XYZ file of C-alpha atoms in Angstrom:
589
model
C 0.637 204.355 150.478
C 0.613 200.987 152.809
C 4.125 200.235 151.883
C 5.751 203.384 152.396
C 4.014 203.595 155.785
C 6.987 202.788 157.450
C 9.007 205.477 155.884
C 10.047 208.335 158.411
C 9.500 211.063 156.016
C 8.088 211.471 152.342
C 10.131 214.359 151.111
C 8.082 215.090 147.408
C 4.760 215.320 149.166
C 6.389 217.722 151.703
C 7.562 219.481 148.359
C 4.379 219.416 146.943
C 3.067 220.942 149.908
C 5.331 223.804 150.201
C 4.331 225.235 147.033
C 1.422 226.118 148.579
C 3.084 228.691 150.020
C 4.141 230.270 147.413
C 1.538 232.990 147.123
C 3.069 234.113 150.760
C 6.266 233.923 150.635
C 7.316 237.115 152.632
C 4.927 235.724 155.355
C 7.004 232.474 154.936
C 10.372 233.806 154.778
C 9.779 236.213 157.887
C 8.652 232.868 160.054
C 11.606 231.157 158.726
C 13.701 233.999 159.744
C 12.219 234.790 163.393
C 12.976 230.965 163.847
C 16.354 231.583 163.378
C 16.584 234.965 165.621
C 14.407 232.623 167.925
C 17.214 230.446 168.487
C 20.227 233.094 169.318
C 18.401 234.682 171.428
C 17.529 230.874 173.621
C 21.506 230.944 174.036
C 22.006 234.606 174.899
C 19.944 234.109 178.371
C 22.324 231.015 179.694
C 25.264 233.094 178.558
C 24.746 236.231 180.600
C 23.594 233.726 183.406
C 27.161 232.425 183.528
C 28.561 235.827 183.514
C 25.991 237.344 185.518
C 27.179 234.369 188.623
C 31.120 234.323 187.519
C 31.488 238.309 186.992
C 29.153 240.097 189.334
C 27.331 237.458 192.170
C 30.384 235.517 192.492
C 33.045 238.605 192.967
C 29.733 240.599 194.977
C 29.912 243.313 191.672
C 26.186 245.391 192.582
C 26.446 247.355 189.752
C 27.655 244.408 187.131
C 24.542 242.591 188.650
C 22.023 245.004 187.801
C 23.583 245.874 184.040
C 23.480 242.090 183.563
C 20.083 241.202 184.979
C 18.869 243.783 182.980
C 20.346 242.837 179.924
C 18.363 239.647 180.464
C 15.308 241.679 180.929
C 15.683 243.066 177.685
C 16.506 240.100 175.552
C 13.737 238.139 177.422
C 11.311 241.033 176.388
C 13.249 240.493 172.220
C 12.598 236.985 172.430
C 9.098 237.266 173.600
C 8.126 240.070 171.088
C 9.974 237.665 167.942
C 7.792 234.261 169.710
C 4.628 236.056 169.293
C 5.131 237.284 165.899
C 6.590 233.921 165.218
C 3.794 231.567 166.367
C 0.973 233.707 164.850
C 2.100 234.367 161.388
C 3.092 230.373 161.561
C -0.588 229.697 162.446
C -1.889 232.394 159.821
C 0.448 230.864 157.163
C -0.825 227.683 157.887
C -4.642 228.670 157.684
C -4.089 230.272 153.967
C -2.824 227.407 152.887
C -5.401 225.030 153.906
C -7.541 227.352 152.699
C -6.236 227.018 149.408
C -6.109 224.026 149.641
C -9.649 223.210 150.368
C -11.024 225.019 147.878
C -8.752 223.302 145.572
C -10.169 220.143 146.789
C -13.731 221.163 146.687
C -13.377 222.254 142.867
C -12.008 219.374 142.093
C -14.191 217.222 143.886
C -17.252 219.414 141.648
C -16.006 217.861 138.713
C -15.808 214.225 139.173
C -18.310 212.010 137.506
C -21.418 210.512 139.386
C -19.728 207.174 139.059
C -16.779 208.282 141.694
C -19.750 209.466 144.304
C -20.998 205.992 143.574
C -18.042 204.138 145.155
C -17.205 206.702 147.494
C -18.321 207.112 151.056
C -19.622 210.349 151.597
C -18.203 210.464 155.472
C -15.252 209.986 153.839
C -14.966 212.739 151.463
C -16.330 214.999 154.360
C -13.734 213.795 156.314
C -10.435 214.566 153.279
C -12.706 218.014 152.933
C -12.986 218.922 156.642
C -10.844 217.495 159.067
C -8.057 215.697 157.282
C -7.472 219.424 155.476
C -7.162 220.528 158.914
C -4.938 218.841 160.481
C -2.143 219.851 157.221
C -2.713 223.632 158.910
C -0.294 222.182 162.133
C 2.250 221.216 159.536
C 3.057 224.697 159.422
C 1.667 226.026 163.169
C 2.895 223.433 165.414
C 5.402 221.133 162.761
C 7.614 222.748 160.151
C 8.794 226.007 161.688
C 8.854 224.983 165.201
C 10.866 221.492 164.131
C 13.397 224.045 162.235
C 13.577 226.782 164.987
C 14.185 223.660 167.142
C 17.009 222.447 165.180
C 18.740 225.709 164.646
C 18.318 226.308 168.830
C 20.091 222.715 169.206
C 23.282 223.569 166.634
C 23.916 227.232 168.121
C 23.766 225.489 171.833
C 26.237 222.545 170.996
C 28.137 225.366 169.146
C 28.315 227.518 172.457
C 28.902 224.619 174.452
C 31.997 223.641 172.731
C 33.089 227.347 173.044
C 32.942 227.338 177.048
C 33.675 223.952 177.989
C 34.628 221.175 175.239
C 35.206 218.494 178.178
C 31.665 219.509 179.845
C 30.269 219.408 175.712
C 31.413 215.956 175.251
C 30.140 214.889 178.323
C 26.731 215.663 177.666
C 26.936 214.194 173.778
C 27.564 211.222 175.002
C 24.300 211.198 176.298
C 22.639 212.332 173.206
C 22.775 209.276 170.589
C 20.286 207.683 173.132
C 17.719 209.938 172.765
C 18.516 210.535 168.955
C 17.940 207.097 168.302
C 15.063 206.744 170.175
C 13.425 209.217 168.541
C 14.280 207.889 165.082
C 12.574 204.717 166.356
C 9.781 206.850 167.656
C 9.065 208.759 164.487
C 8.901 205.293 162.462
C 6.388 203.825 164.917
C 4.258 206.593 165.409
C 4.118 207.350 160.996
C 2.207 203.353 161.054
C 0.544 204.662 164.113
C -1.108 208.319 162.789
C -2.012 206.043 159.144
C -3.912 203.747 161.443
C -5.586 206.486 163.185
C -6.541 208.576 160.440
C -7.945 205.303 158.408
C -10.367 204.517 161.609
C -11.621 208.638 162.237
C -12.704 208.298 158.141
C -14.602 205.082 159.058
C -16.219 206.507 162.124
C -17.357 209.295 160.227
C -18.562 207.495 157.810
C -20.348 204.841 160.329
C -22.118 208.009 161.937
C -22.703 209.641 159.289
C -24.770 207.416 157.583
C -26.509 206.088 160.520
C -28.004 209.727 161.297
C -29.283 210.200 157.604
C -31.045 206.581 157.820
C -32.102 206.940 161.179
C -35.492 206.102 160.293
C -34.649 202.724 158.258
C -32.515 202.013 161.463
C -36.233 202.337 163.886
C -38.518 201.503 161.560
C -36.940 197.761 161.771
C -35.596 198.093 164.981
C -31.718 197.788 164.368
C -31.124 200.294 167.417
C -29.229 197.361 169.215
C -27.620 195.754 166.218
C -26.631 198.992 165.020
C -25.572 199.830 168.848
C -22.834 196.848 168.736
C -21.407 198.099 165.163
C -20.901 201.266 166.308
C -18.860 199.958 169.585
C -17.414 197.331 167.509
C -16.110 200.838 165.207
C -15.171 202.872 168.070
C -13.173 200.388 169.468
C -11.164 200.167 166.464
C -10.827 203.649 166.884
C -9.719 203.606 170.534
C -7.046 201.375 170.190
C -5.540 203.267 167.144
C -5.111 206.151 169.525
C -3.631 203.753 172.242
C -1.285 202.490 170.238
C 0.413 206.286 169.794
C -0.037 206.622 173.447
C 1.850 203.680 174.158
C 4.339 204.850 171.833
C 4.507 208.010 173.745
C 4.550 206.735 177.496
C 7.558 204.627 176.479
C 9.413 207.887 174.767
C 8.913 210.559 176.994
C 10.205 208.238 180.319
C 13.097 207.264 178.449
C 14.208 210.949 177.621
C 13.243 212.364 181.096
C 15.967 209.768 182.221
C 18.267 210.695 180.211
C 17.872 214.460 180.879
C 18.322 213.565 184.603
C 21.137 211.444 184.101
C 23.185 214.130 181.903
C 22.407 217.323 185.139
C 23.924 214.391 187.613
C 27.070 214.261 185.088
C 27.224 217.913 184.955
C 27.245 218.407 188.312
C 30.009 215.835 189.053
C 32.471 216.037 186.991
C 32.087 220.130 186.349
C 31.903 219.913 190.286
C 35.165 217.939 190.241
C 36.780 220.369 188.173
C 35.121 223.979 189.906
C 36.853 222.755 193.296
C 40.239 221.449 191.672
C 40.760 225.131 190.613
C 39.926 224.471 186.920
C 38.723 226.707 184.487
C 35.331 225.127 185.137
C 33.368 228.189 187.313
C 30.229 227.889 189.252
C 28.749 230.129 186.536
C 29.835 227.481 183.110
C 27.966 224.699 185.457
C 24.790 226.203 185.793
C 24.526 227.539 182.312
C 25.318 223.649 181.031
C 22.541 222.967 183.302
C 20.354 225.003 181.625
C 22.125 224.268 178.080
C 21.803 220.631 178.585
C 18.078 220.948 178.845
C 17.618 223.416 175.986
C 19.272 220.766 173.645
C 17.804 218.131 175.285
C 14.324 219.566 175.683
C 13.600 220.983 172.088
C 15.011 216.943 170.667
C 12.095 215.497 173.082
C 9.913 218.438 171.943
C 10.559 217.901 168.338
C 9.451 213.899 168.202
C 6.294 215.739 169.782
C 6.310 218.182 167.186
C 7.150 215.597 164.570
C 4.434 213.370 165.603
C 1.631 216.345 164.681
C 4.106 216.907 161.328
C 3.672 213.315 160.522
C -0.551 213.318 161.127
C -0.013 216.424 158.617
C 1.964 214.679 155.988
C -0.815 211.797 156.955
C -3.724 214.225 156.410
C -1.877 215.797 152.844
C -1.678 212.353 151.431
C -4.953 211.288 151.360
C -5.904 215.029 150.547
C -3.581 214.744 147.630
C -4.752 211.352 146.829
C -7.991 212.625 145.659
C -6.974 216.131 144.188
C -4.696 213.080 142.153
C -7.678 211.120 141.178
C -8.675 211.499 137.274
C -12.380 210.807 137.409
C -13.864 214.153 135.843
C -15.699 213.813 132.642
C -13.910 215.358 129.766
C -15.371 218.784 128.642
C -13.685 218.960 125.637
C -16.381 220.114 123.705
C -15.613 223.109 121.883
C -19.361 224.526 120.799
C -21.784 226.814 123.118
C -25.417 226.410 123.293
C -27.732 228.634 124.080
C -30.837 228.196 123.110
C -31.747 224.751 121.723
C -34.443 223.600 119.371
C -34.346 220.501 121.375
C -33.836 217.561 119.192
C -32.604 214.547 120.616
C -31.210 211.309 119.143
C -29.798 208.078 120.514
C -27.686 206.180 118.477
C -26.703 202.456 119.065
C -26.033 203.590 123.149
C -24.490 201.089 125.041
C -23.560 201.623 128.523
C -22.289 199.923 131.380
C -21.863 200.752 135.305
C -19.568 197.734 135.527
C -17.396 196.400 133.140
C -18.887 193.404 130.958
C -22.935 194.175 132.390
C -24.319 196.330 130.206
C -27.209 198.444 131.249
C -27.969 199.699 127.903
C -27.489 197.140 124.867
C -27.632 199.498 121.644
C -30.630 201.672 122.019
C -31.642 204.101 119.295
C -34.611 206.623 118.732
C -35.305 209.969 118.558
C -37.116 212.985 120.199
C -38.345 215.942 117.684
C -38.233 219.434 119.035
C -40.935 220.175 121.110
C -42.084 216.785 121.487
C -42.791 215.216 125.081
C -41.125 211.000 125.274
C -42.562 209.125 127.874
C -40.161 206.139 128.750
C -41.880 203.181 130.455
C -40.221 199.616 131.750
C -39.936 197.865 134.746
C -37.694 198.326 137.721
C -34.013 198.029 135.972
C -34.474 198.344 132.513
C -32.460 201.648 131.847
C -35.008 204.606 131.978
C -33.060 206.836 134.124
C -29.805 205.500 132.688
C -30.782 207.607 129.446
C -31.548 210.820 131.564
C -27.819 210.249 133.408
C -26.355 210.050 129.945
C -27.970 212.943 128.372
C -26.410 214.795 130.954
C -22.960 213.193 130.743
C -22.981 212.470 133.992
C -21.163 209.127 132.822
C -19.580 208.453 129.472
C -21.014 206.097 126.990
C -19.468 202.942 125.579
C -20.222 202.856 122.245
C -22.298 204.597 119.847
C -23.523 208.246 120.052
C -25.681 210.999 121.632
C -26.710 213.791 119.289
C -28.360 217.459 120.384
C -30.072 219.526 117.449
C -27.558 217.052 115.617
C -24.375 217.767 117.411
C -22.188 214.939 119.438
C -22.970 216.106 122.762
C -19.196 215.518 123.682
C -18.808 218.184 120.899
C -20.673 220.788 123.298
C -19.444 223.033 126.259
C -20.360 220.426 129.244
C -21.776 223.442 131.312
C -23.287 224.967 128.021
C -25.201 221.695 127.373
C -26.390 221.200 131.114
C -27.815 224.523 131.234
C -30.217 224.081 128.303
C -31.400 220.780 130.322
C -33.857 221.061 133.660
C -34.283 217.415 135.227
C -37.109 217.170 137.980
C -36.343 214.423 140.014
C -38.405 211.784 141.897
C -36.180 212.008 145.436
C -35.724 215.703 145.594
C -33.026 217.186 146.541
C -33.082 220.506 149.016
C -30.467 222.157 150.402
C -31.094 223.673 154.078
C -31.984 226.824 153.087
C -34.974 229.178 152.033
C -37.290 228.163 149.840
C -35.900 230.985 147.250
C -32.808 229.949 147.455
C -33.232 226.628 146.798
C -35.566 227.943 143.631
C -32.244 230.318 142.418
C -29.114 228.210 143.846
C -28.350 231.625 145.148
C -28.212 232.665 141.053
C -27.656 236.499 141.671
C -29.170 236.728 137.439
C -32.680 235.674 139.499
C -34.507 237.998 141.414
C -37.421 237.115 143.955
C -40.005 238.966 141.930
C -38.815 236.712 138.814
C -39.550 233.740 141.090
C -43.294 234.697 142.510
C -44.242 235.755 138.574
C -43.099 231.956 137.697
C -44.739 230.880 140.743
C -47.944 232.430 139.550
C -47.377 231.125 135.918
C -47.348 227.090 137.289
C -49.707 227.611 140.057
C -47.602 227.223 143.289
C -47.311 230.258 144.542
C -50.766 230.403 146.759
C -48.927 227.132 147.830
C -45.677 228.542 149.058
C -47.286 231.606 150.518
C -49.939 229.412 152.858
C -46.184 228.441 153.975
C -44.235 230.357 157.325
C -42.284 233.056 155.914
C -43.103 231.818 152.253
C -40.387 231.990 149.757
C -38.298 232.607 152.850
C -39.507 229.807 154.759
C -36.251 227.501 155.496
C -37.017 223.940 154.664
C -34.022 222.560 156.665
C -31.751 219.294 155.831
C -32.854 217.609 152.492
C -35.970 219.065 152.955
C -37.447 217.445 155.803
C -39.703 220.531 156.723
C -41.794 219.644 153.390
C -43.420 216.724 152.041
C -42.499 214.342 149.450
C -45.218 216.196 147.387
C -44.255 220.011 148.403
C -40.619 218.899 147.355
C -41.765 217.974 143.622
C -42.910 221.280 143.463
C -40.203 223.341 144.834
C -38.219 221.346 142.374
C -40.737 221.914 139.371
C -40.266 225.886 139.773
C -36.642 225.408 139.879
C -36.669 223.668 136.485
C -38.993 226.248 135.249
C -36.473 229.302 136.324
C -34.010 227.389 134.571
C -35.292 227.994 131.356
C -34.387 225.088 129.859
C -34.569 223.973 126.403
C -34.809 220.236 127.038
C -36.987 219.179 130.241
C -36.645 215.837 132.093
C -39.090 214.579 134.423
C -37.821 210.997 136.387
C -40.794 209.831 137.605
C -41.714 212.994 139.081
C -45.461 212.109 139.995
C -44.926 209.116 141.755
C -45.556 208.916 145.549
C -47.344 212.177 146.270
C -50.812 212.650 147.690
C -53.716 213.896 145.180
C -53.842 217.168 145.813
C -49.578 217.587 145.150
C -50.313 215.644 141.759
C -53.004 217.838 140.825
C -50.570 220.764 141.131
C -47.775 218.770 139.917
C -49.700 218.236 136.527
C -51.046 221.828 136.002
C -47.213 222.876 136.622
C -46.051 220.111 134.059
C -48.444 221.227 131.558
C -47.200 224.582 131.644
C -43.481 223.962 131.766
C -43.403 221.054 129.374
C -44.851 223.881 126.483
C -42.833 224.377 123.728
C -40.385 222.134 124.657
C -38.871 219.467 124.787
C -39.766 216.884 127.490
C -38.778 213.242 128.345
C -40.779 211.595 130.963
C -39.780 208.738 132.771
C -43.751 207.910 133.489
C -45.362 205.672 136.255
C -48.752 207.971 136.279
C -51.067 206.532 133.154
C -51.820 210.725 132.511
C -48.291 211.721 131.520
C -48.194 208.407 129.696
C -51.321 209.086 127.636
C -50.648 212.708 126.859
C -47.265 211.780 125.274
C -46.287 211.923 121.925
C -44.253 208.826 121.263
C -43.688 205.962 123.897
C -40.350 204.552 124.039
C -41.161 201.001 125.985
C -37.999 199.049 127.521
C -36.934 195.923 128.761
C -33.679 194.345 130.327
C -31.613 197.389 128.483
C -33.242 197.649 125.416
C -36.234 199.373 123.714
C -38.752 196.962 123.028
C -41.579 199.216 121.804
C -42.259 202.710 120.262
C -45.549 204.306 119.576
C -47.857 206.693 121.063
C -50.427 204.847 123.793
C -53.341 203.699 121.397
C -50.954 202.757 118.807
C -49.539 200.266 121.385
C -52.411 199.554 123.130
C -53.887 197.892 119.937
C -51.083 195.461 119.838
C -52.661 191.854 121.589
C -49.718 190.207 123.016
C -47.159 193.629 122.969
C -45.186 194.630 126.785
C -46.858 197.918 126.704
C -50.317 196.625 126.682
C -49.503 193.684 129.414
C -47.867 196.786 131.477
C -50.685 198.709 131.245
C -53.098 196.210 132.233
C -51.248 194.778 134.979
C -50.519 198.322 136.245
C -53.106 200.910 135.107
C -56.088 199.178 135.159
C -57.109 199.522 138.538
C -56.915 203.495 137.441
C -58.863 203.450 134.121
C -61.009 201.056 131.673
C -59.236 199.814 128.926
C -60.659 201.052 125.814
């Protein structure tokens, strides 16, 4: 994109862009024609102003000066009623398509892997989604149309111009390759300008962004001034990309004012000259080249304006395009539905990477039996909630293979195999919304009584009702209006509505006061029946209650067994975990 920066004008992503319009294509013809109508009636006035002075002011014709004045009456009233209809079905046109657009964007965006939201900035993506998607919408309100009714305007005048006065005509063209070229130059400056600009509002938004989510990082080690002077240091940048276009434009605009001025002074000399000589130049021709002069002059200053908000368009569409463009979506290619899963689960020879050459996983293999609950146990790093990501596909393995009641999960329908898997979690995730619907996901299949019974079933619902408004109590941004605890369990009844065939708990007991845990377990207890369950485990309970222990260390398994089966080994990593961890909790025996 950097090296076509320069470039005036990128004709196959303006392509690309019109076939958005394809679905309105009356509206878009209709616009395209009222442009045209637009500009014969913009010559029409000047004309019956010449004739209005030379055949009924001039001569002192009363009756010729009211027919003609209103003649112009009724052609201003035409070319009011066509600029209306023109400039809001323009705007409308342009608001379908970026609607289309956006939701284009936003579906595609729901597909890509987690590994793209890794790299990406989320103020950035907000920014392609929101603003940038915007700003394509004055492509066709305030760019496309107008820049073409523009035009057209400027052909039919020099046209008309030619056809009452070719001396006058020339005249005034001789003015014109001034302006035209420095608009050209305009255009090219202001297309580096409007990349600049849009590059610094993504990293402001971004900057802010993140700064408001981690406000309380930012206090609780006082980086209020340090993160004081970034921001400036940002909004600078910021600033002078906008003063750069402005400087662009306070050189432009002077220039063409000048010239305007200095092509009336011509006018009025030499068509002057000619009016008192006796020529064919009247009174009349010289004010309507007055006025002609400025409606070819004025729509060329109007469209490097106009072209300016084109070219932050075509700016905005690029980077729009540049992500609907980017291939990052995991490949459902699977062929097979699931529905309801025994639940057997088998890891074979798994190796996985984040970044090329560092494995996180280095050929792990075991395997769940249905109904059985896995506890997975390792230190910081080793891979635990790699497995759980994988399971999932929400990244693609390197090497070996992932098998569901025997199947190749890449063999399965990817929205058929997420839906027989519920994952709880240790930094939930709410929406800011009502407790219900952040239990459904606004699932219409899930009614509110279906949610109290499994409430009731877990034991949370005396919970949610001691709650304002209860299930409809609105728990705001990310949650905030609960606690850490109150969030595991919003987020343990929306596993359990699920209905899942395969659960996955990721350290869901850690960091929650006693009486949250004491809920948390009775609610694990109940959904972890009859299915099942993998449990990345910190809390010695879950670990003790499991059925096999999968133990790992620096990407690898290590150790499998249930607890006493590893506890009786002297010198094994589960035991030295255990002791080092658990045995301020319990005795070892």
């Amino acid at each position: 994109m950097a090296s076509n920066s320069g470039n005036a004008f990128d004709f196959n992503l303006f392509k690309r862009l019109l076939k958005y319009t394809n679905p309105y294509k009356i509206t878009f013809y209709f616009v395209g024609v009222a442009a045209v109508l637009l500009s014969f009636f913009a010559v029409l006035r000047p004309y019956l102003l010449r004739v209005t002075i030379d055949d009924a002011i001039m001569p002192a014709e009363y009756e010729n000066l009211v027919f003609f004045v209103s003649l112009m009456a009724g052609i201003l009233l035409l070319e009011v009623i066509f600029q209306f209809l023109f400039i809001y079905y323009a705007n409308w046109l342009g608001q379908e398509v970026v609607r289309d657009l956006r939701v284009n964007l936003f579906r595609h965006m729901l597909r890509f892997k987690m590994a793209y939201y890794d790299k990406s900035a989320v103020g950035r993506l907000v920014t392609r989604a929101v603003s940038d998607i915007e700003t394509i919408a004055s492509i066709f309100s305030q760019g496309l149309f107008m820049i073409i009714s523009d035009i057209l305007k400027m052909l039919v005048v020099v046209a008309f111009m030619f056809y009452q006065s070719w001396q006058l005509t020339l005249l005034v063209l001789t003015v014109l390759p001034i302006i035209m070229y420095a608009t050209r130059v305009f255009q090219r400056k202001m297309k580096v300008a409007f990349e600049e600009v849009r590059t610094e509002v993504a990293n402001l938004n971004t900057f802010v962004q993140e700064r408001i989510t981690g406000m309380k990082i930012v206090q609780l080690f006082t980086r209020e001034k340090a993160e004081y002077e970034n921001f400036k240091e940002i909004n600078d940048k910021h600033r002078n990309a906008w003063v750069k276009t402005v400087w662009y434009n306070s050189i432009f605009f002077p220039i063409a004012e000048m010239a305007t001025s200095i092509t009336i002074g011509l006018i009025v000399w030499f068509g002057g000259l000619r009016a008192v000589e006796g020529d064919v130049i009247t009174l009349g021709i010289i004010v309507a080249f007055i006025e002609l002069s400025q409606m070819l002059f004025r729509p060329l200053r109007q469209i490097a304006d106009k072209f300016n908000t084109l070219q932050m368009g075509m700016v905005a569409a690029n980077r729009v395009f540049g992500i609907l463009d980017t291939e990052s979506s995991i490949k459902d290619e699977g062929k097979i539905e699931v529905t309801n899963l025994s639940g057997e689960i088998e890891f074979k020879d798994v190796r996985f990477s984040y970044v090329d050459d560092e494995e996180v996983l280095k050929g792990i293999s075991f395997k769940a039996e249905p109904g059985e609950t896995v506890a997975i146990v390792g230190a910081t790093g080793a891979g635990k909630s790699t497995i759980i990501n994988l399971l999932n596909r929400f990244y693609e393995i390197d090497s070996g293979k992932i098998l569901v009641d025997g199947t190749d999960i890449r063999d399965i329908n990817l929205k058929s195999l997420r839906s027989q898997i519920a994952v709880v979690l240790q930094n939930v995730f709410l929406f800011a919304d009502t407790i219900l619907h952040n239990i459904t996901l606004n699932d219409p299949k899930i009614s509110e009584e279906d949610v109290v019974t499994a409430a009731k079933q877990i034991g949370i619902h005396e919970f949610i009702n001691t709650l304002p408004g209860g299930y409809h109590y609105n728990v705001k941004e990310r949650g905030i209006m609960l606690s850490s605890g109150q969030r595991q369990l919003i987020s343990f009844l929306r596993a359990y509505m699920s209905n899942p065939s395969i659960l996955v708990l990721d350290e869901a007991t850690s960091s929650v006061d006693t009486y949250s845990e004491i809920l948390i377990q009775k609610a694990t207890d109940k959904i972890t029946q009859g299915r099942t369950s993998i449990v990345i485990a910190h809390r010695l309970a879950t670990i003790k209650k499991a059925d096999k222990i999968i133990v790992m260390d620096e990407g690898e398994i290590v150790e499998i067994g249930t607890h006493s089966e590893l506890l009786k080994k002297e010198k094994g990593y589960y035991r030295n975990l255990y002791e080092v961890q658990f045995m301020a909790e319990e005795p070892l025996g």
